[in-house]
Short mmCIF file of C-alpha atoms in Angstrom, two decimals:
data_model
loop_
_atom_site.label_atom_id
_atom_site.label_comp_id
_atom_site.label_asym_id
_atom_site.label_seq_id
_atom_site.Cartn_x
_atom_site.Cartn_y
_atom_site.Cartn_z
CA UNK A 1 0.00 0.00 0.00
CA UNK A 2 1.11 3.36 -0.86
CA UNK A 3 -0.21 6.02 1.28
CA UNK A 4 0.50 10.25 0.73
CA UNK A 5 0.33 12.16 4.00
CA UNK A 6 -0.38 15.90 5.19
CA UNK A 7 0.76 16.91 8.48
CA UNK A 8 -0.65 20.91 9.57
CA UNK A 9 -1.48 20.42 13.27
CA UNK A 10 0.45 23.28 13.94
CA UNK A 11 3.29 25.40 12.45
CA UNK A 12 5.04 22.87 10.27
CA UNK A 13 3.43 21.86 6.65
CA UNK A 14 4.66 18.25 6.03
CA UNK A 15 4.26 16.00 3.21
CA UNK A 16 5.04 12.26 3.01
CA UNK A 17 4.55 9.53 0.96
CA UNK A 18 5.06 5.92 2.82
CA UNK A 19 5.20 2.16 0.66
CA UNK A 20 4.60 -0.70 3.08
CA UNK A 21 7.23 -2.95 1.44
CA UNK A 22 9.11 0.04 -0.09
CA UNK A 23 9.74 1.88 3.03
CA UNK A 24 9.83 5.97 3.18
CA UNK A 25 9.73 7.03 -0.82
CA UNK A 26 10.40 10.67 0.08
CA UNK A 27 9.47 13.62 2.86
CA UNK A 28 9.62 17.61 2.86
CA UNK A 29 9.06 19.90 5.64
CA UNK A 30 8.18 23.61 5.56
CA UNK A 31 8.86 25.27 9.03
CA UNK A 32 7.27 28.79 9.85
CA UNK A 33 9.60 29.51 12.59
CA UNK A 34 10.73 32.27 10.90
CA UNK A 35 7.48 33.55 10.71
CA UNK A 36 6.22 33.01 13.96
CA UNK A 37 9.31 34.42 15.93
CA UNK A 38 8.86 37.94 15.65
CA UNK A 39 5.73 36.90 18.12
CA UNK A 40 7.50 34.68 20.32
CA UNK A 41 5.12 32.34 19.40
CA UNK A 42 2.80 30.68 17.13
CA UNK A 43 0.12 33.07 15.22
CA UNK A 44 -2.95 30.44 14.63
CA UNK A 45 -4.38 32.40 11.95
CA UNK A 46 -1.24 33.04 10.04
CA UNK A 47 -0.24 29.37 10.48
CA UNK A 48 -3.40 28.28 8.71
CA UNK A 49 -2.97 30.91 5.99
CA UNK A 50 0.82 29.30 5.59
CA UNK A 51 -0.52 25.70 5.55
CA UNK A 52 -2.80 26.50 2.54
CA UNK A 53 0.11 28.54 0.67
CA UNK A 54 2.56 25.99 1.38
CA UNK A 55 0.72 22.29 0.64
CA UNK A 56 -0.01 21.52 -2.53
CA UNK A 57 3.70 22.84 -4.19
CA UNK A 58 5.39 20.18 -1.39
CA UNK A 59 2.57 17.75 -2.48
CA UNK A 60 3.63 18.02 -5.98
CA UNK A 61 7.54 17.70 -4.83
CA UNK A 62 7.03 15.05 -2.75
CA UNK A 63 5.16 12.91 -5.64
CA UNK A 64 8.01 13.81 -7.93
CA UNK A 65 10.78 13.06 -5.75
CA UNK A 66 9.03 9.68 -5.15
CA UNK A 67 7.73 9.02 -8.73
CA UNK A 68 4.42 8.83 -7.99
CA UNK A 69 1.38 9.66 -9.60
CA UNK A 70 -2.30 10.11 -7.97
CA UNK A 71 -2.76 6.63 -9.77
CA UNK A 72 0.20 4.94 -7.79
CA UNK A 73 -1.26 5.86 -4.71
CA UNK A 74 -3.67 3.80 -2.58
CA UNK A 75 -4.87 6.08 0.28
CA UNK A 76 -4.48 9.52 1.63
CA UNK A 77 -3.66 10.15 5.74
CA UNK A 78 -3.73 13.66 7.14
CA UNK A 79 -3.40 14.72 10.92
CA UNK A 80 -6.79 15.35 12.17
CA UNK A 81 -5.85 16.13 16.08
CA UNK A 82 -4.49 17.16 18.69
CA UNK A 83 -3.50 20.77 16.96
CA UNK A 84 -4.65 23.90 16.06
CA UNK A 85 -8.36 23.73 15.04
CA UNK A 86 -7.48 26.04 11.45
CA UNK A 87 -4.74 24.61 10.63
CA UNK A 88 -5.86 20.98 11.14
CA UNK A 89 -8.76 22.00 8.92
CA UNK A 90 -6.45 22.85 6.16
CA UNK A 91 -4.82 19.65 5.58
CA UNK A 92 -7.80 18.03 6.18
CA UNK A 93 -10.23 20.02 3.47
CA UNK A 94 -7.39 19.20 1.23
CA UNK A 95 -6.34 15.59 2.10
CA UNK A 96 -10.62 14.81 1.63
CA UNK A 97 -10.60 16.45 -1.70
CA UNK A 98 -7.75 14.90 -3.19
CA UNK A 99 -9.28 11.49 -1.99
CA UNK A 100 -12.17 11.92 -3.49
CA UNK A 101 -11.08 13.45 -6.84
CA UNK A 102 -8.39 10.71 -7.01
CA UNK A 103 -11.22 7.82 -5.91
CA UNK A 104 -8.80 6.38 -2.76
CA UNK A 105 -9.64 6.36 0.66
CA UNK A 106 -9.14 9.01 3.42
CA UNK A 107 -7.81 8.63 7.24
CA UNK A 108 -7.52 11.05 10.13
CA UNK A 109 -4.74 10.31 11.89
CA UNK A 110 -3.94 11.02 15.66
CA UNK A 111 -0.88 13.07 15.92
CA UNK A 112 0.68 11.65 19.22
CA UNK A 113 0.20 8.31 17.47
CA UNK A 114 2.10 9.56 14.94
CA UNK A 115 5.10 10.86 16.97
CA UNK A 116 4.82 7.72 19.31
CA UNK A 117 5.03 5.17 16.21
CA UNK A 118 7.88 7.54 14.52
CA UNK A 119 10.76 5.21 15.77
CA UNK A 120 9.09 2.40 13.89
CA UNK A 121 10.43 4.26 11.26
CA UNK A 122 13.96 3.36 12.41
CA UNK A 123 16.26 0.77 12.04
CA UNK A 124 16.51 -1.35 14.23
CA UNK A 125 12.92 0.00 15.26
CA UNK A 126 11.19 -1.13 18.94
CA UNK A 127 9.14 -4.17 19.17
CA UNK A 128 5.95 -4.11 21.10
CA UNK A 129 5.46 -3.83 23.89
CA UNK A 130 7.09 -0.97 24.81
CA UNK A 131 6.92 2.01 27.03
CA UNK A 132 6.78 5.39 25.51
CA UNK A 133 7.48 9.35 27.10
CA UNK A 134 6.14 11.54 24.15
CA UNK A 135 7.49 15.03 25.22
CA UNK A 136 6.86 18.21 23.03
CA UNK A 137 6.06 21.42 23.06
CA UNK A 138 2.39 20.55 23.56
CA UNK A 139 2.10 17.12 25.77
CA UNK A 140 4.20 15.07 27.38
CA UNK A 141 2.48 12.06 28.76
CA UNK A 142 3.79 8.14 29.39
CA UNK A 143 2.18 5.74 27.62
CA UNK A 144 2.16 2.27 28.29
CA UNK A 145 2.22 0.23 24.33
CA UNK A 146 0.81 -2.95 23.85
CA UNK A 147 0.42 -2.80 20.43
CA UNK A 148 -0.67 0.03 17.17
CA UNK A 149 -3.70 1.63 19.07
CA UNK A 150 -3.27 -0.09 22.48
CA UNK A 151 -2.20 2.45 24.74
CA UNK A 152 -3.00 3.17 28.51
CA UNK A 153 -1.77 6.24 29.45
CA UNK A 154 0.21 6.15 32.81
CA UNK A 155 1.23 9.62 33.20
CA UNK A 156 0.87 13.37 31.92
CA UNK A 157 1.78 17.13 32.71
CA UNK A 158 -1.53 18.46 34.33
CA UNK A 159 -0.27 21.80 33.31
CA UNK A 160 2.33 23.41 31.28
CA UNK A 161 4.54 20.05 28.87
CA UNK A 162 7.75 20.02 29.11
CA UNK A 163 8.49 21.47 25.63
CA UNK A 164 6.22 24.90 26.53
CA UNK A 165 8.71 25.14 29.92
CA UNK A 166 11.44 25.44 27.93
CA UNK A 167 10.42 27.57 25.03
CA UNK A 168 8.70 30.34 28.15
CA UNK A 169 12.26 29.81 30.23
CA UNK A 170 14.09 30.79 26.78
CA UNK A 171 11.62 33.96 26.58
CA UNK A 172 12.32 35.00 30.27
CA UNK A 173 15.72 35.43 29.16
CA UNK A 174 15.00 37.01 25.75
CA UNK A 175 16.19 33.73 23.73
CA UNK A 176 15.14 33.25 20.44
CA UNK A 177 11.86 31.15 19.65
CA UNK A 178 11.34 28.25 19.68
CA UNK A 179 13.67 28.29 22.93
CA UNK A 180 14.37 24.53 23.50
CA UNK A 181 17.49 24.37 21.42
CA UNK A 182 18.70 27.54 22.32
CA UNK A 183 18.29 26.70 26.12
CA UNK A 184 20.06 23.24 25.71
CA UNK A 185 23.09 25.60 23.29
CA UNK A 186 23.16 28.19 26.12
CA UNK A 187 23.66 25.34 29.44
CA UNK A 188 27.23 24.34 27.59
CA UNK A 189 28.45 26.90 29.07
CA UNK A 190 26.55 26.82 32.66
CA UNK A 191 28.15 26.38 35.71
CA UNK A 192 28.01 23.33 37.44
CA UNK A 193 25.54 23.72 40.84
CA UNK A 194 25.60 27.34 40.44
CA UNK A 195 21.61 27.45 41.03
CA UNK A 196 19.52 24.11 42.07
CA UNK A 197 16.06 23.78 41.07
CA UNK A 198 13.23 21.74 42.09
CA UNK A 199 12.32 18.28 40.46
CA UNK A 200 8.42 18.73 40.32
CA UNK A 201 6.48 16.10 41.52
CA UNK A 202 9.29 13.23 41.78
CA UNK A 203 8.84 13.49 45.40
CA UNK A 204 5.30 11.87 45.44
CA UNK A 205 3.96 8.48 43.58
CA UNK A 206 2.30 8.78 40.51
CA UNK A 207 3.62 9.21 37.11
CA UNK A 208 2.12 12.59 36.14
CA UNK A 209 4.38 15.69 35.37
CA UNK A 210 4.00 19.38 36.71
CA UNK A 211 6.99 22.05 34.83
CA UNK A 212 4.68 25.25 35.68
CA UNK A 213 6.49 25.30 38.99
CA UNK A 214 9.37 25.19 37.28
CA UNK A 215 9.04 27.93 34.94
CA UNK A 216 7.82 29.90 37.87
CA UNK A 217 11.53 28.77 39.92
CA UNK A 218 13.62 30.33 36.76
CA UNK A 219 11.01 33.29 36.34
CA UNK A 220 12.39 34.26 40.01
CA UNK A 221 15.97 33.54 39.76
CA UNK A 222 15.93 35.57 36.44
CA UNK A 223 14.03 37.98 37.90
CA UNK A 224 16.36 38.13 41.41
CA UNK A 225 19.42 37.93 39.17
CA UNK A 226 18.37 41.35 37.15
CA UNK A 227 17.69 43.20 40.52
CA UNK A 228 21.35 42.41 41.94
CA UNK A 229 23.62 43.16 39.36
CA UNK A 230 21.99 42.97 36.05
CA UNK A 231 21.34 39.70 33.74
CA UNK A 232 24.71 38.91 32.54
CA UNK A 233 24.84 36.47 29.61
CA UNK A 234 26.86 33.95 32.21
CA UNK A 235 23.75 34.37 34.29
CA UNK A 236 21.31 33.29 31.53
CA UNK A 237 23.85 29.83 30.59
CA UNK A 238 23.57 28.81 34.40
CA UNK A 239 19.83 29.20 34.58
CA UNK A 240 19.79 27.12 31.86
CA UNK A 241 21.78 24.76 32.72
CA UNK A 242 19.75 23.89 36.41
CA UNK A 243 16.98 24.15 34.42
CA UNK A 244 17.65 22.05 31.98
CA UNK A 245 19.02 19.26 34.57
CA UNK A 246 15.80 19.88 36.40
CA UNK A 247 13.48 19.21 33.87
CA UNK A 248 15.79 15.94 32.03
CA UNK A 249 16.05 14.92 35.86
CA UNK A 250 12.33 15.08 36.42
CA UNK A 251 11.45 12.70 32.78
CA UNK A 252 14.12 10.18 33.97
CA UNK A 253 13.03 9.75 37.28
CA UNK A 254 9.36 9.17 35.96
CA UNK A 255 10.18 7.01 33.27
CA UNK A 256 12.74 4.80 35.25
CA UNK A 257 9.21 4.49 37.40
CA UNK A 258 6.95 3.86 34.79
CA UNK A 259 9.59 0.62 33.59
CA UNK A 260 9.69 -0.36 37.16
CA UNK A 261 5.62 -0.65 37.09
CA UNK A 262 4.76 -1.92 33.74
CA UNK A 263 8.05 -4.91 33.91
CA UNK A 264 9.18 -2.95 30.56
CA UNK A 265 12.36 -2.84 29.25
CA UNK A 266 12.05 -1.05 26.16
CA UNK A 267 11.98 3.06 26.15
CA UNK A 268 10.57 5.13 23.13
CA UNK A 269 10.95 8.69 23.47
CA UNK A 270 9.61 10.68 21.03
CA UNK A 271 8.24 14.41 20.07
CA UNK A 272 10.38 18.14 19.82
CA UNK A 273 12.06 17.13 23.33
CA UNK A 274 13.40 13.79 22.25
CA UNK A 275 16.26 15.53 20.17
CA UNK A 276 17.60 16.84 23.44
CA UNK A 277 20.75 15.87 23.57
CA UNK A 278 20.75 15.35 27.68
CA UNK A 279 18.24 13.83 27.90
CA UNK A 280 18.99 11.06 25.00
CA UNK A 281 22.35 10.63 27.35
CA UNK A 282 20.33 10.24 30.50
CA UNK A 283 17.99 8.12 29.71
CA UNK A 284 20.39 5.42 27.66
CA UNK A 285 21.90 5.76 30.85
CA UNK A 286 19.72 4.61 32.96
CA UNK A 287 18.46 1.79 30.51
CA UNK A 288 21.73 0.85 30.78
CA UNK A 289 21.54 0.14 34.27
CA UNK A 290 17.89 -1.76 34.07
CA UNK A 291 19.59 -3.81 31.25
CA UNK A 292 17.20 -2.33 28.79
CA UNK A 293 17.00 -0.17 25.35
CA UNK A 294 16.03 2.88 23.97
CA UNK A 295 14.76 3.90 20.93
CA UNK A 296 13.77 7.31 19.34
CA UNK A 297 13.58 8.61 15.68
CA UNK A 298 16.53 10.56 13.71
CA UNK A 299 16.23 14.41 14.65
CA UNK A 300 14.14 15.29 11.63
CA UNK A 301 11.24 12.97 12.79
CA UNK A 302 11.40 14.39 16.22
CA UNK A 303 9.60 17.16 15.53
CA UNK A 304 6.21 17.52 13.45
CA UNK A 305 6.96 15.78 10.10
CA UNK A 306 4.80 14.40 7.35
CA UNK A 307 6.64 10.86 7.56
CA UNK A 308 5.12 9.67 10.86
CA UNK A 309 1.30 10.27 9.89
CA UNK A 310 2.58 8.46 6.68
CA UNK A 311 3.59 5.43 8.92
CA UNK A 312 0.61 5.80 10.78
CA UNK A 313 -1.75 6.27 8.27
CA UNK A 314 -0.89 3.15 6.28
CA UNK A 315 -0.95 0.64 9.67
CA UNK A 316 -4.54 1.83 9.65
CA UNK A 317 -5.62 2.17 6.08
CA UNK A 318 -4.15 -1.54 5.55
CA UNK A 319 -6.16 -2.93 8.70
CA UNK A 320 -9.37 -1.42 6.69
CA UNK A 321 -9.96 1.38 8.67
CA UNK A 322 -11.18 4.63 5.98
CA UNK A 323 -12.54 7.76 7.08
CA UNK A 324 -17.05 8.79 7.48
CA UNK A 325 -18.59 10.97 5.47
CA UNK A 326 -17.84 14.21 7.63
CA UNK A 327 -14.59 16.03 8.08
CA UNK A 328 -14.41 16.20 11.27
CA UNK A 329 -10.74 17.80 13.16
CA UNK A 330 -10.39 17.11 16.74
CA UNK A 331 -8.35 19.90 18.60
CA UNK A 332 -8.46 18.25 21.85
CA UNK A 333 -7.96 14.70 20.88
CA UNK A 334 -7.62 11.92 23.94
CA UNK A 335 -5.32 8.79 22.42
CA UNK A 336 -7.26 6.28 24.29
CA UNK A 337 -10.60 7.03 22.22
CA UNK A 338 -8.45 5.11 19.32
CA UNK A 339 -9.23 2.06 18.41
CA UNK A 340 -6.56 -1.03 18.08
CA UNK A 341 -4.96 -2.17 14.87
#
């Protein structure tokens, strides 16, 4: 099965075209970071205007790249949730009308699926069951995987995810957007127990997360750092250094709990966060020590990307699953409401 696939949840366009015995035929990415930055953040409404500018030139670059006509192709898949409601409803008004002018089936496709089934993607890539921390700008939950739409969630952030911590830290300090990377850049050069901050929640059972506090810990040391002396830029790399140990500390210590609970021994981290380089370190550390493995996907499938709803898409279209009549986009989007495979 062949399967072309439109991924606009939120600020990235991405187009994909999957083969299940041919593998990934070819991928592009459009990024409005560039865009959105002036803002410090994402615009919805210019996001959906980009999605619709942007989609149909990588469709057509995609299909060449992978020599593949509307004819060669079997089914379309298309992110329908969690994301912004516009821009969800772009790739999905267009992902339903190519369907039906081409005659193939349509799917909506979960996005946190899609990040969570990304290492598949990989070789080797994880065999079920597995455990998997899916960390990003916009959730980061623990999900226990029994198989392609069996998941129990064990854990999640019951307020800010781990990704949005970073990116509001990076703000605080007047750090580019998105501020992940730039926080992880700027801790190289952090001094070593300079500043100690809190590991939220670790201190209690439970595998949910809580990085609000945490924000609100660097908000006043940034804040009591300006009023003594100024914020130098040494300042800013030792913030985010502890802050960046606090928050990698805080996912280890919960996944190294959710293992212990379920009798895993397999680890998939995916979403934005996975690329962290600390916190790839940390936690094939500690699987090291529970005689386990990790797996994630390459850095380009960490963040949004057209290739994972691909994957997705075509486990689902090949089990028979197609979409209803009605396009329908789910914003808010719980994964256990999926069905298995």
């Amino acid at each position: 099965m062949r399967v072309l696939a439109i991924e606009s949840s939120c600020d990235e366009t991405g187009i994909a075209i999957y083969d299940s015995e041919q593998g990934l035929l070819s991928h592009a990415l459009y990024s409005q970071i560039e865009m959105h930055a002036i803002y410090g953040g994402v615009v919805p409404e210019l996001a959906s205007r980009d999605h619709i500018r942007k989609a149909i030139p990588l469709i057509k670059q995609v299909m060449a790249e992978a020599n593949t006509t509307s004819d060669d192709l079997d089914g379309i898949a298309y992110t329908s949730g969690p994301g912004l409601a516009g821009a969800l409803l772009v790739g999905a008004c267009l992902a339903r009308s190519l369907a039906w002018s081409w005659d193939i089936p349509a799917l909506a496709v979960h996005h946190m699926e899609g990040h969570l089934l990304a290492p598949l993607l990989e070789d080797p890539a994880p065999e079920f069951p597995f455990v998997a921390l899916l960390v990003s700008g916009g959730h980061t939950q623990l999900v226990d995987v029994q198989g392609i739409g069996q998941y129990e969630v064990l854990g999640e952030s019951i307020d800010d995810a781990a990704g949005e911590a970073f990116d509001k830290t990076a703000k605080m300090m007047d750090l580019p957007y998105p501020g992940g990377p730039h926080i992880s850049k700027l801790a190289e050069k952090g001094t070593e127990g300079r500043f100690k901050f809190p590991r939220p929640m670790t201190d209690r059972p439970g595998l949910d997360f809580s990085f609000s506090g945490l924000k609100t810990f660097a908000r006043n040391t940034i804040t009591q750092c300006r009023e003594e002396s100024g914020l130098t830029e040494q300042d800013k790399a030792d913030i985010a250094l502890a802050f960046e140990q606090a928050a990698v500390d805080t996912l280890v210590i919960k996944c190294r709990r959710a293992l212990k609970e379920t009798g895993r021994k397999r680890l998939v981290i995916a979403g934005g966060v996975s690329a962290n380089r600390y916190l790839r370190e940390r936690l094939q550390q500690e699987l090291k020590k529970l005689d386990g493995e990790v797996f994630y996907p390459r850095p380009e499938f960490c963040t949004d990307n057209g290739a994972m709803i691909a994957y997705a898409g075509c486990q689902r279209l090949m089990a028979g699953q197609r979409d209803g009549e009605e396009i329908v986009v789910h914003p808010r989007w719980p994964m256990d409401e999926l069905s298995a495979v």
